[in-house]
Amino acid sequence: MSQRYFSAFTRLQRNIATIFSSTAALAFLPAISLVAYWFGGEATLVIVSALLPVIYLLSSAIPTNLMVARDAVTGLFQRSAFEELTNQVYLRAAENGRHSATFFLAIEDYQQFIDRYGQAAADIVVQRTGERLIAVLRSDDNVGQMGDARFAVCMAPVRHLDLEMCIQLAGRLQNVAEEPVSVDGISVYVSVSIGFCQHARSPATDGYSWLQAAATALREAQRRGPSAIRAFSDQMRRDTQTRAELREEVVKALNSGQIQPWFQPQISTDTGQITGFEALARWSHPERGMIAPADFLPAIEEMGMLERLAEVMMYHAFAALKAWDGAGVDVPQVGVNFAGSELNNPQLLEKIKWELDRFDLTPDRLAVEVLETVVASAPDDVITRNINALGKLGCRIDLDDFGTGNASIASIRRFAVSRIKIDRSFVMKADRDPEQQRMIGAILTMAERLGVETLAESVESVGEHVLLAQLGCDHVQGFGIARPMPFEQTLDWIARHTAKLQEVPRIMNGKAT
């Protein structure tokens, strides 16, 4: 059925439903029958009498089903009914030249909320959220529950509805949804992200695509969140399509060698000598060129391929160490990042030992880089045992992005951390910001007392480099030293850096030589 005929059929159903929407309207049936007999005779009377019950049942079927689909307690529509209503609103707005919008809302960190407060408290919060959304909207706007902690709103068509009005409405929905909820006498708080799509910006001419566009905007809001609001755009649709394509290609890329480590040098602030390299994943796509890590790393995580990525990075990092050794250059270690999923593998220790033996390398040549957030949240489980076992094996343990999580001094000692990497947020413009300098000084003092080395990330200027050296930071890394580079370029960079160090005059017996 074409859209034009479907729309006409929908209008007919609404008109008939309006006529027969109440029991009182049945009083008109005898009059209709009499008129049919008067103008058409007995044959017309028979036809009309046979069709009227069918028309009545047809007209009442959809409204009845939709009413059944509405939750009797909360007043929220179930997902399937809400999707059908959204499609009807889309068609009605298109026919009448009016405007509407769909909104998709999600309570953030819902599972963590359940873990903290329990399922009963979570159910109360979800119920209150639905009630508040209904209360703040007009009576002819529709609200549906699309999951355990997800809601959708479809506005009834109006004459005027621009982007600013949609943002204001999204803010109002967010405000009421984030008001505290009393659970057993305790006020609990949640954050809510919202995505919305205006009727005119729907990527296709049907209600389902319109609603999915709002869901796409919600996912973008959650990436920017918490408590973010995003409007659907064509660029968002293209980005979503690109991410989907990347997910399909990422497995092939890992297995075909398209994703390999690029190496960023780390140097001593005392001597200027190279103290190691960090292996950073880079994807050289045969058609798209270089793909940013921020674009493909989430795709790898979504595909459950983080462990495979760690294997690829470790293999190429060890191969690079052997190649540097063979070229006669001194690179003490290479840092490889390990996420929580890799560290949760009970076979991780044996896997790393096997790779070290395979390349005939000692454990101290590997720096296991672990995010501070992983260490801060790790209980006494597989992750803890793996980190400690790798430390006892002789691998160096680097605590990455230090200052962004909640790792305590006790946890630094518990995991035998060899070095903390000060996050870029502390290093950025530190040579011009006294507050940043005091923060770095405090971190360095703590590390010195604990006997832990320090490395500052994202050093981009000479001023930052000099300041960190003066404050006593042991190592630096960043664009100000060198950008990440493929292995083929590392030997030339090492040669240039070594030559530069030899040109620096040395002080012996008070005289420059």
Short mmCIF file of C-alpha atoms in Angstrom, two decimals:
data_model
loop_
_atom_site.label_atom_id
_atom_site.label_comp_id
_atom_site.label_asym_id
_atom_site.label_seq_id
_atom_site.Cartn_x
_atom_site.Cartn_y
_atom_site.Cartn_z
CA MET A 1 0.00 0.00 0.00
CA SER A 2 1.48 3.38 -1.00
CA GLN A 3 1.90 6.10 1.58
CA ARG A 4 -0.84 8.22 -0.06
CA TYR A 5 -3.43 5.43 0.19
CA PHE A 6 -2.26 4.49 3.66
CA SER A 7 -2.70 8.09 4.79
CA ALA A 8 -6.22 8.22 3.30
CA PHE A 9 -7.10 4.97 5.03
CA THR A 10 -5.79 6.36 8.33
CA ARG A 11 -7.94 9.49 7.94
CA LEU A 12 -11.01 7.35 7.25
CA GLN A 13 -10.39 5.29 10.38
CA ARG A 14 -10.03 8.43 12.51
CA ASN A 15 -13.25 9.91 11.13
CA ILE A 16 -15.22 6.73 11.70
CA ALA A 17 -13.70 6.34 15.15
CA THR A 18 -14.82 9.88 15.98
CA ILE A 19 -18.40 9.07 14.99
CA PHE A 20 -18.52 5.82 16.92
CA SER A 21 -16.28 6.82 19.82
CA SER A 22 -19.08 6.66 22.38
CA THR A 23 -21.96 4.35 23.14
CA ALA A 24 -24.40 7.23 22.57
CA ALA A 25 -23.44 7.28 18.91
CA LEU A 26 -25.15 3.87 18.49
CA ALA A 27 -28.48 5.72 18.72
CA PHE A 28 -27.86 7.01 15.19
CA LEU A 29 -27.77 3.50 13.68
CA PRO A 30 -31.59 3.27 13.20
CA ALA A 31 -31.59 6.68 11.52
CA ILE A 32 -28.81 5.61 9.17
CA SER A 33 -30.72 2.45 8.29
CA LEU A 34 -33.92 4.42 7.63
CA VAL A 35 -32.11 6.86 5.32
CA ALA A 36 -30.54 3.95 3.43
CA TYR A 37 -33.97 2.34 2.92
CA TRP A 38 -35.63 5.63 1.91
CA PHE A 39 -33.11 6.42 -0.86
CA GLY A 40 -31.99 2.95 -1.94
CA GLY A 41 -34.70 0.50 -1.12
CA GLU A 42 -34.42 -2.91 0.46
CA ALA A 43 -31.19 -3.88 -1.31
CA THR A 44 -29.36 -0.83 0.03
CA LEU A 45 -30.79 -1.44 3.51
CA VAL A 46 -29.43 -5.00 3.51
CA ILE A 47 -25.95 -3.82 2.40
CA VAL A 48 -25.79 -1.00 4.93
CA SER A 49 -27.01 -3.23 7.74
CA ALA A 50 -24.30 -5.76 6.93
CA LEU A 51 -21.47 -3.17 6.66
CA LEU A 52 -22.21 -1.06 9.74
CA PRO A 53 -21.09 -3.67 12.30
CA VAL A 54 -17.92 -4.31 10.28
CA ILE A 55 -17.13 -0.59 10.06
CA TYR A 56 -17.78 -0.17 13.77
CA LEU A 57 -15.45 -3.01 14.70
CA LEU A 58 -12.79 -1.78 12.29
CA SER A 59 -12.90 1.75 13.63
CA SER A 60 -12.70 0.71 17.25
CA ALA A 61 -9.99 -1.94 16.91
CA ILE A 62 -6.89 0.29 16.92
CA PRO A 63 -7.91 2.66 19.72
CA THR A 64 -8.90 -0.30 21.88
CA ASN A 65 -5.56 -2.03 21.29
CA LEU A 66 -3.64 1.13 22.08
CA MET A 67 -5.59 1.65 25.27
CA VAL A 68 -4.82 -1.93 26.34
CA ALA A 69 -1.14 -1.26 25.58
CA ARG A 70 -1.08 1.68 28.03
CA ASP A 71 0.04 0.72 31.53
CA ALA A 72 -2.91 1.08 33.87
CA VAL A 73 -0.76 2.31 36.77
CA THR A 74 1.83 4.58 35.15
CA GLY A 75 -0.13 5.72 32.08
CA LEU A 76 2.89 4.95 29.88
CA PHE A 77 2.54 3.27 26.50
CA GLN A 78 4.32 0.03 25.84
CA ARG A 79 7.03 0.10 23.19
CA SER A 80 5.07 -1.43 20.27
CA ALA A 81 2.03 0.79 20.87
CA PHE A 82 4.20 3.87 21.25
CA GLU A 83 5.95 3.14 17.94
CA GLU A 84 2.56 2.83 16.20
CA LEU A 85 1.38 6.09 17.75
CA THR A 86 4.60 7.81 16.67
CA ASN A 87 4.03 6.66 13.10
CA GLN A 88 0.47 8.06 13.16
CA VAL A 89 1.71 11.40 14.54
CA TYR A 90 4.40 11.57 11.87
CA LEU A 91 1.86 11.03 9.06
CA ARG A 92 -0.65 13.45 10.58
CA ALA A 93 1.97 16.19 10.93
CA ALA A 94 3.12 15.63 7.34
CA GLU A 95 -0.46 15.84 6.02
CA ASN A 96 -1.34 19.00 7.91
CA GLY A 97 1.97 20.81 7.49
CA ARG A 98 2.50 20.95 11.24
CA HIS A 99 5.54 20.35 13.43
CA SER A 100 6.44 17.78 16.07
CA ALA A 101 9.42 16.16 17.73
CA THR A 102 10.38 12.88 19.37
CA PHE A 103 12.54 12.70 22.49
CA PHE A 104 14.48 9.72 23.84
CA LEU A 105 15.55 9.80 27.50
CA ALA A 106 17.79 7.44 29.49
CA ILE A 107 18.65 7.28 33.20
CA GLU A 108 22.45 7.13 33.35
CA ASP A 109 24.36 4.34 35.14
CA TYR A 110 21.16 2.47 35.87
CA GLN A 111 22.91 -0.82 36.67
CA GLN A 112 25.24 0.91 39.13
CA PHE A 113 22.17 2.48 40.73
CA ILE A 114 20.67 -1.00 41.19
CA ASP A 115 23.93 -2.29 42.67
CA ARG A 116 23.99 0.56 45.16
CA TYR A 117 20.33 0.94 46.16
CA GLY A 118 18.67 -2.30 45.05
CA GLN A 119 16.08 -3.21 42.43
CA ALA A 120 13.11 -1.99 44.50
CA ALA A 121 14.57 1.52 44.75
CA ALA A 122 15.37 1.50 41.03
CA ASP A 123 11.76 0.55 40.24
CA ILE A 124 10.51 3.47 42.33
CA VAL A 125 12.81 5.90 40.50
CA VAL A 126 11.66 4.63 37.10
CA GLN A 127 8.00 4.91 38.11
CA ARG A 128 8.44 8.46 39.46
CA THR A 129 10.31 9.48 36.33
CA GLY A 130 7.46 8.28 34.11
CA GLU A 131 4.88 10.06 36.25
CA ARG A 132 6.84 13.32 36.14
CA LEU A 133 7.24 13.20 32.38
CA ILE A 134 3.49 12.74 31.92
CA ALA A 135 2.75 15.56 34.38
CA VAL A 136 4.96 18.12 32.63
CA LEU A 137 3.56 17.42 29.14
CA ARG A 138 0.24 18.20 27.49
CA SER A 139 -2.59 15.68 27.64
CA ASP A 140 -2.30 14.83 23.93
CA ASP A 141 1.49 14.23 24.02
CA ASN A 142 2.46 10.56 24.22
CA VAL A 143 5.00 9.02 26.63
CA GLY A 144 6.31 5.47 26.23
CA GLN A 145 8.58 3.25 28.29
CA MET A 146 11.18 1.85 25.90
CA GLY A 147 13.25 -0.19 28.36
CA ASP A 148 14.09 -0.58 32.04
CA ALA A 149 15.40 2.98 32.31
CA ARG A 150 14.48 4.51 28.95
CA PHE A 151 11.54 6.67 27.95
CA ALA A 152 10.36 8.30 24.76
CA VAL A 153 8.10 11.30 24.14
CA CYS A 154 6.21 12.10 20.96
CA MET A 155 4.70 15.57 20.85
CA ALA A 156 1.30 16.16 19.33
CA PRO A 157 1.62 18.27 16.15
CA VAL A 158 1.68 22.06 16.62
CA ARG A 159 1.82 25.09 14.31
CA HIS A 160 5.29 26.25 15.38
CA LEU A 161 8.17 24.30 16.88
CA ASP A 162 11.78 25.39 16.24
CA LEU A 163 15.09 24.05 17.53
CA GLU A 164 15.23 26.46 20.45
CA MET A 165 11.79 25.38 21.67
CA CYS A 166 12.83 21.71 21.43
CA ILE A 167 15.96 22.40 23.48
CA GLN A 168 13.87 24.23 26.09
CA LEU A 169 11.43 21.32 26.29
CA ALA A 170 14.30 18.83 26.56
CA GLY A 171 15.72 20.90 29.42
CA ARG A 172 12.33 20.92 31.17
CA LEU A 173 12.03 17.13 30.80
CA GLN A 174 15.56 16.71 32.13
CA ASN A 175 14.94 18.98 35.12
CA VAL A 176 11.86 17.12 36.30
CA ALA A 177 13.46 13.72 35.69
CA GLU A 178 16.55 14.65 37.73
CA GLU A 179 14.66 15.94 40.75
CA PRO A 180 15.52 13.88 43.86
CA VAL A 181 13.35 10.85 44.64
CA SER A 182 12.64 9.83 48.21
CA VAL A 183 13.36 6.13 48.79
CA ASP A 184 12.90 4.88 52.35
CA GLY A 185 13.37 8.40 53.65
CA ILE A 186 16.57 8.99 51.66
CA SER A 187 16.78 11.41 48.72
CA VAL A 188 18.46 9.73 45.76
CA TYR A 189 19.59 11.47 42.59
CA VAL A 190 19.95 10.35 38.99
CA SER A 191 21.27 11.99 35.85
CA VAL A 192 19.34 11.84 32.58
CA SER A 193 20.61 12.26 29.02
CA ILE A 194 18.24 13.23 26.20
CA GLY A 195 18.33 13.01 22.43
CA PHE A 196 15.63 14.43 20.18
CA CYS A 197 14.71 14.72 16.53
CA GLN A 198 12.46 17.32 14.94
CA HIS A 199 9.83 16.09 12.50
CA ALA A 200 11.42 17.93 9.57
CA ARG A 201 14.83 16.35 10.25
CA SER A 202 13.70 12.73 10.22
CA PRO A 203 16.04 10.70 7.96
CA ALA A 204 13.07 8.86 6.38
CA THR A 205 9.33 9.37 5.93
CA ASP A 206 8.05 7.07 8.65
CA GLY A 207 7.64 7.20 12.40
CA TYR A 208 10.04 4.35 13.14
CA SER A 209 12.99 6.13 11.45
CA TRP A 210 11.98 9.34 13.21
CA LEU A 211 12.09 7.62 16.61
CA GLN A 212 15.38 5.87 15.80
CA ALA A 213 16.89 9.25 14.93
CA ALA A 214 16.06 10.43 18.46
CA ALA A 215 17.67 7.26 19.82
CA THR A 216 20.80 8.03 17.78
CA ALA A 217 20.89 11.53 19.28
CA LEU A 218 20.55 9.97 22.73
CA ARG A 219 23.60 7.76 22.15
CA GLU A 220 25.57 10.83 21.13
CA ALA A 221 24.37 12.61 24.30
CA GLN A 222 25.48 9.67 26.44
CA ARG A 223 28.94 9.84 24.88
CA ARG A 224 29.08 13.52 25.86
CA GLY A 225 27.30 13.12 29.20
CA PRO A 226 26.30 12.87 31.87
CA SER A 227 23.16 15.03 31.67
CA ALA A 228 23.79 15.97 28.04
CA ILE A 229 21.19 16.99 25.43
CA ARG A 230 21.74 16.45 21.70
CA ALA A 231 19.63 17.11 18.60
CA PHE A 232 19.72 14.73 15.65
CA SER A 233 21.56 15.94 12.55
CA ASP A 234 22.61 14.53 9.20
CA GLN A 235 26.23 14.56 10.37
CA MET A 236 25.23 12.41 13.33
CA ARG A 237 23.61 9.96 10.94
CA ARG A 238 26.76 9.83 8.82
CA ASP A 239 28.93 9.35 11.91
CA THR A 240 26.69 6.51 13.07
CA GLN A 241 26.94 4.87 9.68
CA THR A 242 30.72 5.25 9.72
CA ARG A 243 30.95 3.67 13.18
CA ALA A 244 28.82 0.77 12.00
CA GLU A 245 31.11 0.27 9.02
CA LEU A 246 34.16 0.43 11.28
CA ARG A 247 32.70 -2.27 13.52
CA GLU A 248 32.34 -4.51 10.49
CA GLU A 249 35.92 -3.86 9.33
CA VAL A 250 37.81 -3.81 12.62
CA VAL A 251 38.23 -7.59 12.95
CA LYS A 252 39.73 -7.79 9.47
CA ALA A 253 41.95 -4.80 10.23
CA LEU A 254 43.37 -6.44 13.35
CA ASN A 255 44.10 -9.71 11.57
CA SER A 256 45.48 -8.17 8.37
CA GLY A 257 47.99 -5.85 10.05
CA GLN A 258 46.21 -2.56 9.30
CA ILE A 259 46.21 -1.77 13.04
CA GLN A 260 49.74 -1.57 14.42
CA PRO A 261 51.56 0.34 17.15
CA TRP A 262 53.15 3.71 16.58
CA PHE A 263 55.82 4.57 19.11
CA GLN A 264 56.12 7.77 21.16
CA PRO A 265 59.45 8.30 22.95
CA GLN A 266 59.86 8.96 26.66
CA ILE A 267 62.99 10.77 27.84
CA SER A 268 64.73 11.51 31.12
CA THR A 269 64.48 15.11 32.34
CA ASP A 270 67.88 14.67 33.99
CA THR A 271 70.01 13.32 31.11
CA GLY A 272 67.78 13.68 28.05
CA GLN A 273 68.39 10.01 27.28
CA ILE A 274 65.61 7.81 25.89
CA THR A 275 64.05 5.80 28.71
CA GLY A 276 61.43 4.01 26.66
CA PHE A 277 58.65 4.20 24.11
CA GLU A 278 54.88 3.89 24.51
CA ALA A 279 53.09 1.73 21.93
CA LEU A 280 49.94 3.51 20.71
CA ALA A 281 47.44 1.84 18.37
CA ARG A 282 47.05 3.41 14.92
CA TRP A 283 44.86 2.26 12.03
CA SER A 284 46.08 2.85 8.48
CA HIS A 285 42.99 2.13 6.39
CA PRO A 286 43.67 1.29 2.72
CA GLU A 287 40.86 3.62 1.55
CA ARG A 288 40.14 6.08 4.38
CA GLY A 289 43.75 6.71 5.32
CA MET A 290 44.65 7.18 9.01
CA ILE A 291 41.69 6.68 11.33
CA ALA A 292 41.85 8.42 14.71
CA PRO A 293 42.01 6.16 17.79
CA ALA A 294 38.96 7.95 19.22
CA ASP A 295 36.99 6.64 16.23
CA PHE A 296 38.13 3.02 16.08
CA LEU A 297 38.92 2.10 19.70
CA PRO A 298 35.22 2.25 20.73
CA ALA A 299 34.44 -0.01 17.75
CA ILE A 300 37.05 -2.51 18.95
CA GLU A 301 35.55 -2.43 22.44
CA GLU A 302 32.01 -2.90 21.12
CA MET A 303 33.15 -5.91 19.11
CA GLY A 304 34.81 -7.43 22.20
CA MET A 305 38.25 -7.34 20.53
CA LEU A 306 40.29 -5.51 23.19
CA GLU A 307 42.19 -8.66 24.13
CA ARG A 308 43.05 -9.28 20.48
CA LEU A 309 44.25 -5.66 20.21
CA ALA A 310 46.51 -6.14 23.26
CA GLU A 311 47.98 -9.29 21.66
CA VAL A 312 48.71 -7.41 18.42
CA MET A 313 50.26 -4.46 20.26
CA MET A 314 52.40 -6.69 22.49
CA TYR A 315 53.68 -8.76 19.56
CA HIS A 316 54.77 -5.72 17.54
CA ALA A 317 56.20 -3.99 20.64
CA PHE A 318 58.41 -7.00 21.41
CA ALA A 319 59.44 -7.24 17.76
CA ALA A 320 60.42 -3.55 17.91
CA LEU A 321 62.54 -4.14 21.03
CA LYS A 322 64.43 -6.94 19.28
CA ALA A 323 64.95 -4.73 16.22
CA TRP A 324 66.30 -1.86 18.35
CA ASP A 325 68.62 -4.27 20.13
CA GLY A 326 69.81 -5.58 16.78
CA ALA A 327 70.49 -2.02 15.57
CA GLY A 328 72.62 -1.34 18.64
CA VAL A 329 70.40 1.36 20.16
CA ASP A 330 69.43 1.43 23.82
CA VAL A 331 65.66 1.38 24.41
CA PRO A 332 65.13 0.08 27.96
CA GLN A 333 61.41 -0.69 27.73
CA VAL A 334 58.14 -0.36 25.82
CA GLY A 335 54.82 0.49 27.45
CA VAL A 336 51.70 -1.39 26.34
CA ASN A 337 48.23 -0.37 27.50
CA PHE A 338 46.05 -3.04 29.13
CA ALA A 339 42.35 -2.36 29.73
CA GLY A 340 40.19 -3.99 32.37
CA SER A 341 38.95 -6.74 30.03
CA GLU A 342 42.51 -7.92 29.23
CA LEU A 343 43.56 -7.74 32.87
CA ASN A 344 40.53 -9.87 33.76
CA ASN A 345 41.88 -12.81 31.73
CA PRO A 346 43.04 -15.59 34.11
CA GLN A 347 45.58 -16.70 31.47
CA LEU A 348 47.17 -13.25 31.03
CA LEU A 349 50.33 -14.02 33.03
CA GLU A 350 51.07 -17.20 31.09
CA LYS A 351 50.39 -15.43 27.80
CA ILE A 352 52.87 -12.64 28.57
CA LYS A 353 55.51 -15.08 29.85
CA TRP A 354 55.17 -17.06 26.63
CA GLU A 355 55.59 -13.95 24.45
CA LEU A 356 58.66 -12.81 26.46
CA ASP A 357 60.26 -16.23 26.03
CA ARG A 358 59.36 -16.23 22.34
CA PHE A 359 61.34 -13.02 21.78
CA ASP A 360 64.01 -13.86 24.40
CA LEU A 361 63.27 -10.69 26.39
CA THR A 362 63.45 -10.11 30.14
CA PRO A 363 60.22 -9.00 31.91
CA ASP A 364 61.65 -5.57 32.81
CA ARG A 365 61.51 -4.61 29.11
CA LEU A 366 57.68 -4.51 29.33
CA ALA A 367 55.84 -1.66 31.08
CA VAL A 368 52.24 -2.67 31.74
CA GLU A 369 50.20 0.53 31.55
CA VAL A 370 47.03 0.40 33.64
CA LEU A 371 44.45 3.18 33.92
CA GLU A 372 44.07 4.69 37.37
CA THR A 373 40.31 4.12 37.16
CA VAL A 374 40.93 0.35 36.76
CA VAL A 375 43.19 0.25 39.81
CA ALA A 376 40.82 2.36 41.90
CA SER A 377 37.82 0.11 41.22
CA ALA A 378 39.58 -3.28 41.21
CA PRO A 379 38.60 -5.47 44.17
CA ASP A 380 40.63 -8.52 45.22
CA ASP A 381 39.86 -10.47 42.08
CA VAL A 382 41.50 -11.63 38.85
CA ILE A 383 42.59 -8.08 37.90
CA THR A 384 44.36 -7.59 41.22
CA ARG A 385 46.07 -10.98 41.06
CA ASN A 386 47.21 -10.39 37.47
CA ILE A 387 48.71 -6.95 38.16
CA ASN A 388 50.54 -8.20 41.24
CA ALA A 389 51.75 -11.34 39.45
CA LEU A 390 53.12 -9.26 36.56
CA GLY A 391 54.91 -7.02 39.07
CA LYS A 392 56.47 -10.04 40.79
CA LEU A 393 57.48 -11.42 37.39
CA GLY A 394 59.56 -8.28 36.90
CA CYS A 395 57.36 -6.22 34.58
CA ARG A 396 57.10 -2.53 35.33
CA ILE A 397 53.63 -1.31 36.35
CA ASP A 398 52.77 2.18 35.10
CA LEU A 399 49.69 3.88 36.53
CA ASP A 400 48.26 5.80 33.59
CA ASP A 401 46.28 9.09 33.63
CA PHE A 402 47.09 9.65 37.29
CA GLY A 403 44.90 12.30 38.89
CA THR A 404 41.72 11.49 36.95
CA GLY A 405 40.54 8.59 39.13
CA ASN A 406 40.42 7.85 42.84
CA ALA A 407 43.47 5.64 43.38
CA SER A 408 44.61 5.95 46.99
CA ILE A 409 48.16 5.77 48.26
CA ALA A 410 47.33 2.34 49.67
CA SER A 411 46.27 1.07 46.25
CA ILE A 412 49.50 2.38 44.69
CA ARG A 413 51.48 0.34 47.20
CA ARG A 414 49.13 -2.66 46.92
CA PHE A 415 49.76 -2.94 43.18
CA ALA A 416 53.53 -2.34 43.42
CA VAL A 417 53.28 0.56 40.96
CA SER A 418 56.68 1.41 39.47
CA ARG A 419 55.75 4.77 37.94
CA ILE A 420 52.80 7.14 37.83
CA LYS A 421 51.98 9.00 34.63
CA ILE A 422 50.66 12.47 35.43
CA ASP A 423 47.58 13.19 33.33
CA ARG A 424 47.66 15.87 30.65
CA SER A 425 45.03 17.94 32.46
CA PHE A 426 47.68 18.82 35.09
CA VAL A 427 50.51 19.34 32.58
CA MET A 428 48.67 21.58 30.10
CA LYS A 429 49.88 25.21 30.40
CA ALA A 430 51.54 24.37 33.72
CA ASP A 431 54.38 26.81 32.97
CA ARG A 432 51.85 29.68 33.07
CA ASP A 433 49.46 28.51 35.79
CA PRO A 434 50.65 28.60 39.43
CA GLU A 435 47.73 26.42 40.55
CA GLN A 436 48.76 23.71 38.07
CA GLN A 437 52.33 23.97 39.36
CA ARG A 438 51.20 23.43 42.96
CA MET A 439 49.17 20.37 41.94
CA ILE A 440 52.12 18.85 40.08
CA GLY A 441 54.42 19.65 43.02
CA ALA A 442 52.09 17.81 45.40
CA ILE A 443 51.98 14.72 43.13
CA LEU A 444 55.76 14.69 42.76
CA THR A 445 56.27 15.02 46.53
CA MET A 446 53.92 12.11 47.18
CA ALA A 447 55.67 9.96 44.54
CA GLU A 448 59.09 10.75 46.02
CA ARG A 449 57.95 9.74 49.50
CA LEU A 450 56.59 6.46 48.08
CA GLY A 451 59.71 5.77 46.04
CA VAL A 452 57.72 5.79 42.77
CA GLU A 453 59.02 7.30 39.53
CA THR A 454 57.02 9.93 37.64
CA LEU A 455 56.33 10.67 33.97
CA ALA A 456 54.40 13.66 32.67
CA GLU A 457 52.20 13.04 29.62
CA SER A 458 51.31 15.45 26.81
CA VAL A 459 54.26 17.80 27.24
CA GLU A 460 53.85 20.18 24.30
CA SER A 461 56.16 23.12 24.92
CA VAL A 462 59.69 23.87 26.02
CA GLY A 463 58.30 25.83 28.96
CA GLU A 464 56.36 22.83 30.25
CA HIS A 465 59.41 20.59 29.77
CA VAL A 466 61.70 22.96 31.70
CA LEU A 467 59.19 23.44 34.53
CA LEU A 468 58.70 19.69 35.00
CA ALA A 469 62.44 19.15 35.09
CA GLN A 470 62.80 21.91 37.71
CA LEU A 471 60.00 20.43 39.85
CA GLY A 472 61.69 17.02 39.80
CA CYS A 473 59.56 14.98 37.37
CA ASP A 474 61.67 12.01 36.22
CA HIS A 475 60.43 11.51 32.64
CA VAL A 476 58.45 13.42 30.02
CA GLN A 477 56.49 12.40 26.93
CA GLY A 478 54.45 14.40 24.41
CA PHE A 479 54.33 16.29 21.14
CA GLY A 480 56.96 18.68 22.48
CA ILE A 481 59.39 15.74 22.47
CA ALA A 482 58.09 13.81 19.46
CA ARG A 483 54.80 12.69 17.96
CA PRO A 484 53.97 8.97 17.76
CA MET A 485 55.70 7.44 14.72
CA PRO A 486 55.74 4.08 12.91
CA PHE A 487 58.63 1.81 13.79
CA GLU A 488 60.38 2.54 10.47
CA GLN A 489 60.92 6.16 11.56
CA THR A 490 62.12 5.46 15.09
CA LEU A 491 65.74 4.62 14.19
CA ASP A 492 66.20 7.93 12.35
CA TRP A 493 64.61 9.85 15.24
CA ILE A 494 66.83 8.07 17.78
CA ALA A 495 69.92 8.94 15.70
CA ARG A 496 68.94 12.62 15.48
CA HIS A 497 68.11 12.79 19.19
CA THR A 498 71.40 11.15 20.17
CA ALA A 499 73.35 13.54 17.96
CA LYS A 500 71.55 16.50 19.53
CA LEU A 501 72.53 15.31 23.02
CA GLN A 502 76.18 15.04 22.00
CA GLU A 503 76.15 18.67 20.90
CA VAL A 504 75.14 19.85 24.38
CA PRO A 505 78.25 21.00 26.30
CA ARG A 506 79.09 19.03 29.43
CA ILE A 507 80.34 20.58 32.65
CA MET A 508 83.51 18.95 34.04
CA ASN A 509 85.60 20.51 36.85
CA GLY A 510 83.64 23.71 36.45
CA LYS A 511 84.52 24.07 32.77
CA ALA A 512 82.47 23.44 29.64
CA THR A 513 83.96 20.78 27.34
#
